[in-house]
Coordinates of C-alpha atoms and ligand atoms in Angstrom, one line a residue:
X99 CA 38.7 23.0 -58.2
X100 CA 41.7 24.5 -59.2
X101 CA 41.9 27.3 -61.5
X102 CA 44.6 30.0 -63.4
X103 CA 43.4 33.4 -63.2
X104 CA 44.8 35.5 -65.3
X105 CA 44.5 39.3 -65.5
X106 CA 45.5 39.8 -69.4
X107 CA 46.7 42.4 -71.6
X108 CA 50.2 42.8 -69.7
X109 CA 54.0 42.8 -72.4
X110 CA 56.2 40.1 -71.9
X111 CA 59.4 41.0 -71.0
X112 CA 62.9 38.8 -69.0
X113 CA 64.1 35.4 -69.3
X114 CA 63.0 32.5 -68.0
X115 CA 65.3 28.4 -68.4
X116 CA 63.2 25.9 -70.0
X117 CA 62.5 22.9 -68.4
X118 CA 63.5 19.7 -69.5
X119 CA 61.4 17.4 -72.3
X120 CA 58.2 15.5 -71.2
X121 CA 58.4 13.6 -74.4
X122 CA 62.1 12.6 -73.9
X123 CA 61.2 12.4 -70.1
X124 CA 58.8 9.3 -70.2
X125 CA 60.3 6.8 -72.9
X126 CA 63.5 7.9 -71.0
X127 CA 62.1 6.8 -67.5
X128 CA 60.8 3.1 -69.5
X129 CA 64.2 2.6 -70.4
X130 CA 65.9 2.9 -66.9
X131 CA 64.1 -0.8 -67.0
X132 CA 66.7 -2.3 -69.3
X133 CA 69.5 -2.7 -66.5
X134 CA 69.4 -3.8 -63.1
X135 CA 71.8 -0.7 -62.1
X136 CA 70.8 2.6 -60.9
X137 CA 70.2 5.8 -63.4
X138 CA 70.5 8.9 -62.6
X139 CA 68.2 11.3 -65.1
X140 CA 69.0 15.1 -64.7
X141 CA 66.6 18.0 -66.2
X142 CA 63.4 15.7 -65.8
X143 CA 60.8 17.8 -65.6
X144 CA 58.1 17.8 -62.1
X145 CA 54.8 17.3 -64.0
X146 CA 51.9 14.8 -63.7
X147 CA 53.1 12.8 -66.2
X148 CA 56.5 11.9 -65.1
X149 CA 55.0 11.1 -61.7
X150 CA 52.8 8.6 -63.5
X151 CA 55.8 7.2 -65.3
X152 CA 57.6 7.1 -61.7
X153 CA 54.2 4.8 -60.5
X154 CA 54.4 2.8 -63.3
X155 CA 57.9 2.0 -62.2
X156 CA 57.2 1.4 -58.5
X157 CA 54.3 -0.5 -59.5
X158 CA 56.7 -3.2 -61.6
X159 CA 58.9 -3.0 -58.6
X160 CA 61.4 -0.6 -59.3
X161 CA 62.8 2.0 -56.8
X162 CA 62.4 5.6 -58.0
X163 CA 62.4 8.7 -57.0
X164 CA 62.0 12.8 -58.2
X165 CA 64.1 15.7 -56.4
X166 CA 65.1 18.6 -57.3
X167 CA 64.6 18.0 -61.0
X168 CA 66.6 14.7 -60.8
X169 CA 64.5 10.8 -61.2
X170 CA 67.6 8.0 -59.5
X171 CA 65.6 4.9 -61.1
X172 CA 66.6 1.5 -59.6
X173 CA 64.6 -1.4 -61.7
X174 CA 67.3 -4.2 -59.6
X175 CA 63.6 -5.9 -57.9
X176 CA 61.5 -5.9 -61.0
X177 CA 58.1 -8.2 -59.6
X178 CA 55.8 -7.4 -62.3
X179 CA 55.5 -7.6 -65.9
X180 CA 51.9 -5.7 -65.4
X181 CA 50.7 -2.4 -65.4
X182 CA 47.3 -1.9 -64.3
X183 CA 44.7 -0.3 -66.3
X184 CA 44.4 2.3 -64.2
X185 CA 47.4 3.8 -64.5
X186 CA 47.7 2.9 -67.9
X187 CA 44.8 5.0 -68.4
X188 CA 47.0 8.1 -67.2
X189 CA 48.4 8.8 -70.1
X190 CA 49.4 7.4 -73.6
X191 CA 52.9 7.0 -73.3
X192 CA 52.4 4.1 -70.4
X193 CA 52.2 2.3 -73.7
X194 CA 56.0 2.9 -74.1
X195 CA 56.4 0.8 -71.4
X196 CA 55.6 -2.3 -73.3
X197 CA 58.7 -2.7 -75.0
X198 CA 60.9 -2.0 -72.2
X199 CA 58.7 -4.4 -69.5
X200 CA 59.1 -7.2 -73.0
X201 CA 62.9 -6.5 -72.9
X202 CA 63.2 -7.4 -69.2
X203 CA 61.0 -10.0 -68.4
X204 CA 60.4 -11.5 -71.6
X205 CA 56.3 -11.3 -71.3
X206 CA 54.2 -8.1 -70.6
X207 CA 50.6 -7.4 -70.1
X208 CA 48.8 -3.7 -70.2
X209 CA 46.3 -2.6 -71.6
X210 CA 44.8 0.3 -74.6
X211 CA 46.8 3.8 -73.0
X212 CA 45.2 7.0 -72.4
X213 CA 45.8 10.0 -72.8
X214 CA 44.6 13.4 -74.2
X215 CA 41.7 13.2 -76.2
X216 CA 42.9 14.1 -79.9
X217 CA 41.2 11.8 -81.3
X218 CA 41.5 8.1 -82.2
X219 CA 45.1 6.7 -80.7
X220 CA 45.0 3.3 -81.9
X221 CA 48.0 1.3 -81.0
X222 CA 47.9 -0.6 -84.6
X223 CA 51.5 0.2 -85.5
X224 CA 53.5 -0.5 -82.4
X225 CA 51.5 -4.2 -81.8
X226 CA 52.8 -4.9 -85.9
X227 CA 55.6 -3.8 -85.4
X228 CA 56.4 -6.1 -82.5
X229 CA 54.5 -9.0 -84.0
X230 CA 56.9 -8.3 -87.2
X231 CA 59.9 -8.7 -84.8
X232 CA 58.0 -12.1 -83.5
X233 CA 56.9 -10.8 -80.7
X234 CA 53.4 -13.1 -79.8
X235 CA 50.2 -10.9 -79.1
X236 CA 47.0 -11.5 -77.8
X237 CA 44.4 -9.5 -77.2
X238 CA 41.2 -9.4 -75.2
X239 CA 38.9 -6.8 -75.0
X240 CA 41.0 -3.9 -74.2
X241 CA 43.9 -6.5 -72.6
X242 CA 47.1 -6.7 -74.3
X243 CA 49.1 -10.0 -73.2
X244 CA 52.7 -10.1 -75.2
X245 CA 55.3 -13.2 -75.3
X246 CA 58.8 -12.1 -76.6
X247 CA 60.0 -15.9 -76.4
X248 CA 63.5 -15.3 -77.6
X249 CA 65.7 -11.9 -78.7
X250 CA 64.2 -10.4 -81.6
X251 CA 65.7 -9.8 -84.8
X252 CA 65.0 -8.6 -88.4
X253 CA 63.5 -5.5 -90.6
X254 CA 60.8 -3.3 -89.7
X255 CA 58.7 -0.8 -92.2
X256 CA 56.3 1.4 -90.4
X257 CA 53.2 2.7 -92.4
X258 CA 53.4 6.1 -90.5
X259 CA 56.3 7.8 -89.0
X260 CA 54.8 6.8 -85.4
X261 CA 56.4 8.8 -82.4
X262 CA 55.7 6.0 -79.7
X263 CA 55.9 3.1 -81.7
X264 CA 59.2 3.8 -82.7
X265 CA 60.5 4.5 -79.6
X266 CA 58.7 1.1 -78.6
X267 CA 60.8 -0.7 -80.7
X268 CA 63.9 1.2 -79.7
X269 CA 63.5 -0.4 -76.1
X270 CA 62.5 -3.4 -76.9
X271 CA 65.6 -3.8 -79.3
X272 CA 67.9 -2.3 -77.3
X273 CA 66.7 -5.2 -74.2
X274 CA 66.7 -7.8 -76.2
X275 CA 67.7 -7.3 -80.0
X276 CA 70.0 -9.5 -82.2
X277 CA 70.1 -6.5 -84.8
X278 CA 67.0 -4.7 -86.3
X279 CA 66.6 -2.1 -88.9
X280 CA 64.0 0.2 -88.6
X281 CA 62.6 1.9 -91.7
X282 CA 60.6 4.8 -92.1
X283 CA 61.2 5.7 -88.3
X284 CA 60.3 8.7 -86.6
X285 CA 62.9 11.5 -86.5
X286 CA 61.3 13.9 -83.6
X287 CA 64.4 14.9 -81.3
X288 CA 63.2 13.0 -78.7
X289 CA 63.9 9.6 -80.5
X290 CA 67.6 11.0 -80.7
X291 CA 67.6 11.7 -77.3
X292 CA 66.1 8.3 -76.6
X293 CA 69.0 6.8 -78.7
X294 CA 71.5 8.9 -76.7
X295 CA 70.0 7.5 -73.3
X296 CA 70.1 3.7 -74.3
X297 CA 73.6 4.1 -75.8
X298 CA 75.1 5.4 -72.5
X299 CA 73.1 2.1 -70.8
X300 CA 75.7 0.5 -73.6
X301 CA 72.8 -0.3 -76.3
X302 CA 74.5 0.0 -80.0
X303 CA 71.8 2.0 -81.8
X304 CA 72.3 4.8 -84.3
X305 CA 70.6 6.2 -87.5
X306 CA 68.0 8.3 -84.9
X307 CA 67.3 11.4 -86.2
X308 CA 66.6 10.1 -89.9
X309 CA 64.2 7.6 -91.3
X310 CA 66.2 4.6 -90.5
X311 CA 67.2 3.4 -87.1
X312 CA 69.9 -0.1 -86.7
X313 CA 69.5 -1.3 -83.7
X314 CA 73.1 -4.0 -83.4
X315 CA 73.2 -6.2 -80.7
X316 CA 74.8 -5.1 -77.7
X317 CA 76.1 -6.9 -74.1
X318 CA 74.2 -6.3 -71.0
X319 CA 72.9 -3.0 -70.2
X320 CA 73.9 -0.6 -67.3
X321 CA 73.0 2.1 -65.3
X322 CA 74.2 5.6 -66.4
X323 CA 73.9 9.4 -65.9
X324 CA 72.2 11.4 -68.4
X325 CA 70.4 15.0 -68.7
X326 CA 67.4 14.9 -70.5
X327 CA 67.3 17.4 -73.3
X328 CA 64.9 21.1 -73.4
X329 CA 61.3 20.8 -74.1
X330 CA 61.2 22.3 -77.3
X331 CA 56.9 22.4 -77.3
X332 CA 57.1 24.3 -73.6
X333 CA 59.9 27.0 -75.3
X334 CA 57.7 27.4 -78.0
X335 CA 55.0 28.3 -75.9
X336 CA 56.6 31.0 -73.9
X337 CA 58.0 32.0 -77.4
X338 CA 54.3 32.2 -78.2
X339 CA 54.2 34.6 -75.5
X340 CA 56.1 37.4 -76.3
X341 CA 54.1 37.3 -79.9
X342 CA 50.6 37.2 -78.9
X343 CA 51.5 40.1 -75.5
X344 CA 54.4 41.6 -77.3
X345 CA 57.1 42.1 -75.4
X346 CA 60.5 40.1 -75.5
X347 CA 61.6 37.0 -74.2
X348 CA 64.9 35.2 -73.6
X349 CA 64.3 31.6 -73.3
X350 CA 68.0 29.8 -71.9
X351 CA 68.7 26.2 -72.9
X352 CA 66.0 26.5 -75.6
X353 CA 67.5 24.5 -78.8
X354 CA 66.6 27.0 -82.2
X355 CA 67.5 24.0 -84.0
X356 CA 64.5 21.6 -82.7
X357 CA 62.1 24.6 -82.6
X358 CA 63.3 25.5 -86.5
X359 CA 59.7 26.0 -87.8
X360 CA 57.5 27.3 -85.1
X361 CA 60.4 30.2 -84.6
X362 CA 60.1 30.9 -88.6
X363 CA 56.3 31.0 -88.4
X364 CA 56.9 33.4 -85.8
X365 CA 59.1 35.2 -87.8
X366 CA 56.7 35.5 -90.4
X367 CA 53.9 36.8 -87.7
X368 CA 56.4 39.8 -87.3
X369 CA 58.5 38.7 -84.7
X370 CA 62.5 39.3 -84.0
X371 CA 64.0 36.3 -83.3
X372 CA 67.5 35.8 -82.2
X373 CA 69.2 32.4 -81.3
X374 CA 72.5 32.9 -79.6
X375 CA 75.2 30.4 -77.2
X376 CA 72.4 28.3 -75.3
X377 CA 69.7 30.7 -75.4
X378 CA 66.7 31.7 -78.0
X379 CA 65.3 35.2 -77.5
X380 CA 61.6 36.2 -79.2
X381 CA 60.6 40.1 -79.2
X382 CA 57.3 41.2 -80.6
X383 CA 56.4 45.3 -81.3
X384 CA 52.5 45.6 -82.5
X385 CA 50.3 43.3 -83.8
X386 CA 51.5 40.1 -85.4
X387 CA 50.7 39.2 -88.9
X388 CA 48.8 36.8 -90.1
X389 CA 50.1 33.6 -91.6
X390 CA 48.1 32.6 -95.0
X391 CA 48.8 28.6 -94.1
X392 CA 50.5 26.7 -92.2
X393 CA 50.0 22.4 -92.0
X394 CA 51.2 20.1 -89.2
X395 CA 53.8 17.3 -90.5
X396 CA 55.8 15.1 -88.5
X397 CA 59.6 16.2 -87.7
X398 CA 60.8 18.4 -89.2
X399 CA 57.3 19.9 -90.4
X400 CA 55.3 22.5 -88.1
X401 CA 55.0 20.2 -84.9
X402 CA 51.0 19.2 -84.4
X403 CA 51.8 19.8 -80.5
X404 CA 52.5 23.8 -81.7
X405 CA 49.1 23.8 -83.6
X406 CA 46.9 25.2 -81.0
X407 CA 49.9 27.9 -79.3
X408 CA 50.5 29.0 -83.2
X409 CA 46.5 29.0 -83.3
X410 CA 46.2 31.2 -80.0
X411 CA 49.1 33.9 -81.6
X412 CA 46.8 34.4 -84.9
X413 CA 43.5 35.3 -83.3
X414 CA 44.6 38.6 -82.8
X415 CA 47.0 38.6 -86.2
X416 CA 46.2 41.4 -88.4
X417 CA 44.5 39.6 -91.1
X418 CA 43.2 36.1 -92.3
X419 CA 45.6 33.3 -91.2
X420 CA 44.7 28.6 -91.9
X421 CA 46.4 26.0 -90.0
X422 CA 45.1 22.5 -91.2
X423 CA 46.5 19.8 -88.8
X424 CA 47.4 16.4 -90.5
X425 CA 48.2 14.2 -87.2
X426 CA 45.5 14.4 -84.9
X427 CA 41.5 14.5 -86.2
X428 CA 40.2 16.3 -82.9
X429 CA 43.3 18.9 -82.3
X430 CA 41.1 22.3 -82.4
X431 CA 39.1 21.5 -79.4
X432 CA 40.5 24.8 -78.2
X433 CA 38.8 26.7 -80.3
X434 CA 35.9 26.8 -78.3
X435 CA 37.4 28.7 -75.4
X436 CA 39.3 31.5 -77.9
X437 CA 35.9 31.7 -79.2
X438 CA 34.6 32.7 -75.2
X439 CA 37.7 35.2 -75.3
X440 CA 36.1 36.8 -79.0
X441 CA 38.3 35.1 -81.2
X442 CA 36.7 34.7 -84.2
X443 CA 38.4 30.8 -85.2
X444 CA 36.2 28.3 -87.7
X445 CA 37.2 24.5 -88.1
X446 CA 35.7 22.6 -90.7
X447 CA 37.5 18.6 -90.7
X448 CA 41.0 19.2 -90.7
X449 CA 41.5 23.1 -91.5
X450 CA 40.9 26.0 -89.2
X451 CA 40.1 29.6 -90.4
X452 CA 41.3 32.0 -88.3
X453 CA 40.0 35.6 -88.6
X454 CA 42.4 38.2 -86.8
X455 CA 40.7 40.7 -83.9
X456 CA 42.1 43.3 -82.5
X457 CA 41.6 42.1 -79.2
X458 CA 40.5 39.4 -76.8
X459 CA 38.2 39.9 -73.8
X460 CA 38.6 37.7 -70.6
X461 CA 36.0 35.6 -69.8
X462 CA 35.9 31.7 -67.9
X463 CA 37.0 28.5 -70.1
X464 CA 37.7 25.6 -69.6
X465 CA 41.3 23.5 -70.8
X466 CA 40.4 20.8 -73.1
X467 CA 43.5 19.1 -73.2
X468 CA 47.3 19.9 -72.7
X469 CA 48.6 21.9 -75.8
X470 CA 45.0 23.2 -76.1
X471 CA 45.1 24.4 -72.2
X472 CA 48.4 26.6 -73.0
X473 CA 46.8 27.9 -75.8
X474 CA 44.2 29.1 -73.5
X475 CA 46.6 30.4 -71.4
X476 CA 48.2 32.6 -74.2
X477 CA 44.6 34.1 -75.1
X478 CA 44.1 35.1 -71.7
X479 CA 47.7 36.4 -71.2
X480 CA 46.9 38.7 -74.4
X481 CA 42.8 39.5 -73.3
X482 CA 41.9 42.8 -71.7
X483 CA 40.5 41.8 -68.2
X484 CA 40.3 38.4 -66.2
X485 CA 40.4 35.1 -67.6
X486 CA 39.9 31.8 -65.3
X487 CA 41.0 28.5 -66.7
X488 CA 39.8 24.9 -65.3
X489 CA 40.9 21.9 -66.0
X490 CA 44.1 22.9 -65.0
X491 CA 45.2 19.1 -64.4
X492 CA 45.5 19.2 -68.4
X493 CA 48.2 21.7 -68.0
X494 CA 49.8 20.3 -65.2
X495 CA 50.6 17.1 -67.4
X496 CA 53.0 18.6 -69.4
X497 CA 54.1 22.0 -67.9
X498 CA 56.4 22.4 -64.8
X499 CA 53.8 25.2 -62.6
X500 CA 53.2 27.2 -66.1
X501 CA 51.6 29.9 -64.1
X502 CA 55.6 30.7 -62.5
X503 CA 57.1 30.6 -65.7
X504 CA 54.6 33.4 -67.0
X505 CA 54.7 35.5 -63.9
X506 CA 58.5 35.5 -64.2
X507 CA 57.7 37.2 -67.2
X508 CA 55.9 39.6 -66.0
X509 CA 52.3 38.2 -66.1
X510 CA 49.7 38.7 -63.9
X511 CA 48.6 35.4 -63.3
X512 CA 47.8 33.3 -60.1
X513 CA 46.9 29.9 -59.3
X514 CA 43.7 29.2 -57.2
X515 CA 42.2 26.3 -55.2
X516 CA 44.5 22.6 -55.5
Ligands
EPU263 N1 48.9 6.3 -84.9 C1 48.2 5.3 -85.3 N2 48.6 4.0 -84.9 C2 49.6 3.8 -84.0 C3 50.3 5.0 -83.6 C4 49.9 6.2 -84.0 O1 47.2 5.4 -86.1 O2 49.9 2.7 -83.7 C5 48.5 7.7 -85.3 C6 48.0 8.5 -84.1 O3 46.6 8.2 -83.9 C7 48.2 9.9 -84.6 C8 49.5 9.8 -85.4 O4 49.6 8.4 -85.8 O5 47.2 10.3 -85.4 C9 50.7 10.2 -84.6 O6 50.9 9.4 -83.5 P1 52.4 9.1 -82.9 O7 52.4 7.7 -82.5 O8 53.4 9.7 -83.8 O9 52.3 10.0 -81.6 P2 52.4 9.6 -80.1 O10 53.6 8.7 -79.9 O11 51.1 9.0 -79.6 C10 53.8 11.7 -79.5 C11 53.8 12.7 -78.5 C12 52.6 13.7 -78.7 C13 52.8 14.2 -80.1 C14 52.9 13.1 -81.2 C15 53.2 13.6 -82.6 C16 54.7 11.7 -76.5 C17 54.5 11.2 -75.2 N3 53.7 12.1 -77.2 O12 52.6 11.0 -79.4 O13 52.7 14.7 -77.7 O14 51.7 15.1 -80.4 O15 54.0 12.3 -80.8 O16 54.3 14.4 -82.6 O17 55.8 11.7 -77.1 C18 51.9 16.3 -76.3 O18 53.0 16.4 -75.8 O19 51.0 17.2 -76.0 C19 51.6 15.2 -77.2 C20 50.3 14.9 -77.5

């Protein structure tokens, strides 16, 4: 089984280019469904999950293809308006698909996604959402069968500022819209990177980025060439680095703007931060301090996907530090392994109490999900001695080989077994 094996208690020092967004990536990669012309999609990063969005694609009959950092997606062939439930089981945002497969072939059929264990992920918003757009739903068992019988049109009010479902709608819309107005939207980056994608295919959409997204009709979609914007959550955690080791590190093509909180929390722990011409530098001298509270929101609060790296900086904080996390109700499964490493972390419901040591000892965990694996990997990059990390596949979903990144930083960590 493959494992990281870390020998911690190195600085972090050099720069490193982040890679390119997972969570632009995938509803990115849906969209290349809209038109029956190629697109090209630059800066996507090599990870688990984009080569489950690439199967998804194949499966439905698409061509496509990952080199070199670049996914050519041609969807002229589509055969299927099905994804299996295997592969929807990869991860949750083969649920993304379902607007995009409605938009092209009029019907779709998947089923409940997967994904990392965070707790309940119901799908409750995006199925209202489309029924609200009349958009005909059945389901059975775990079987979602969906009918979009002509172009959809009208207002939609989402209860919760949902990531997915919005960017469900989005590519629906886009497909197949005669003009729809989406209130309360999400307003992550990714959902204005979404909107920049579908608008070079020659979709009409703007508003992303605030609460209320028009989506106007538009003529037929085509294929394009786009570059998929930084991952703000892998910058963050390499930024994480340099504050839990010390050290100082110069993270190129990181966007400050997108990363606005996390790099303030960190300059509350104590750290320098400096953002200059494509590039966002994070030095640390001494211990960090602790943070009295911090609370996930959605964009542009403290990012829940940050939670557990912010979590893994304050175990060694000097002083008492609370994060309570408001999205997810099972986000502090990585406690558990900090706890191995001596960090002395309490969670009670949605608040976690984290008491700062003075150091971490390595010992073997295990990753319990993504965000929460990386947060592992940070507590064993700061702990005297050697730390081994399984579930590595966790990791691998979301970062592009995480293990080079920190070794071009001067870690000493190595990747064992496949
Ligand atoms: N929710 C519902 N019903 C729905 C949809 C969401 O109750 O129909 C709840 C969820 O259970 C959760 C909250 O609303 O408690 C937020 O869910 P949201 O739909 O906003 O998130 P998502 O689309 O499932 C995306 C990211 C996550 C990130 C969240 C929140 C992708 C592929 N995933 O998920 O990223 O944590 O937004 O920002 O974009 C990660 O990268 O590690 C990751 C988990």
């Amino acid at each position: 089984m493959c494992k990281l094996i870390i020998n911690g208690g190195r600085r972090l020092c050099g720069e490193i280019p982040v890679q390119g967004s997972k969570n632009a990536a995938l509803p990115i990669l849906a969209a290349a469904l809209l038109t029956d012309e190629e697109c090209i999609i630059h800066n996507c990063p090599d990870i688990t999950d984009v080569a489950a969005a690439i199967e998804i694609l194949r499966q439905l009959g698409a061509e496509a293809e990952l080199e070199a950092n670049t996914v050519i997606v041609c969807a002229r062939n589509i055969c299927s308006d099905k994804i299996p439930k295997s592969l929807m089981g990869k991860m949750r945002s083969s649920v993304m698909f379902l607007g995009a497969i409605l938009a092209r072939c009029g019907t779709a059929s998947v089923y409940s996604p997967g994904g990392c264990n965070l707790g309940d992920r119901p799908i409750d918003i995006h199925l209202r959402s489309l029924r609200k757009l009349g958009v005909r739903i059945v389901r059975s068992g775990d079987g979602i069968v969906c009918c979009a019988d002509e172009p959809v049109s009208g207002d939609v009010t989402m209860l919760y500022p949902s990531v997915g479902a919005t960017e469900n709608i989005m590519l629906l819309c886009a497909g197949c819209g005669r003009g729809v107005r989406v209130y309360n939207a999400a307003r992550e980056p990714e959902i204005v990177d979404l909107q920049n994608f579908l608008n070079f295919m020659g979709a009409d959409i703007c508003g992303a980025g605030t609460e209320l997204i028009r989506i106007n009709p538009s003529g037929n979609m085509h294929g394009c060439e786009y570059t998929i914007m930084p991952d703000r959550v892998a910058a963050a955690t390499y930024a994480c680095g340099a504050a839990i080791c010390g050290g100082r590190v110069r993270l190129l093509g990181a966007e400050a703007e997108h990363m606005r909180i996390m790099l303030a929390a960190l300059e509350s722990a104590g750290c320098d931060v400096l953002k200059d011409e494509g590039a966002v530098t994070v030095a640390m001298e001494g211990r960090p301090r602790a943070i009295e509270m911090i609370k996930t929101l959605p964009y542009p609060g403290f990012p829940t996907d940050m939670q557990p790296l912010l979590g893994a900086v304050l175990t060694v904080a000097d002083g008492d530090s609370e994060i309570r996390e408001t999205i997810f109700s099972r986000r502090f499964g990585y406690t558990c392994g900090l706890a191995a490493l001596g960090a002395d972390m309490r969670a009670d419901g949605c608040s976690l109490k984290i008491r700062g040591r003075q150091t971490l000892t390595g010992a073997d965990v295990t990753a319990p999900d993504l965000r929460g694996g990386a947060a592992l990997a940070l507590g064993g990059l700061a702990a005297h001695g050697i730390t081994r990390i399984g579930g590595v596949c966790h990791i691998d979903r979301g970062y592009e080989r995480i293990e080079e990144s920190f070794a071009a930083l001067g870690a000493d960590i190595m990747r064992c077994g496949d």
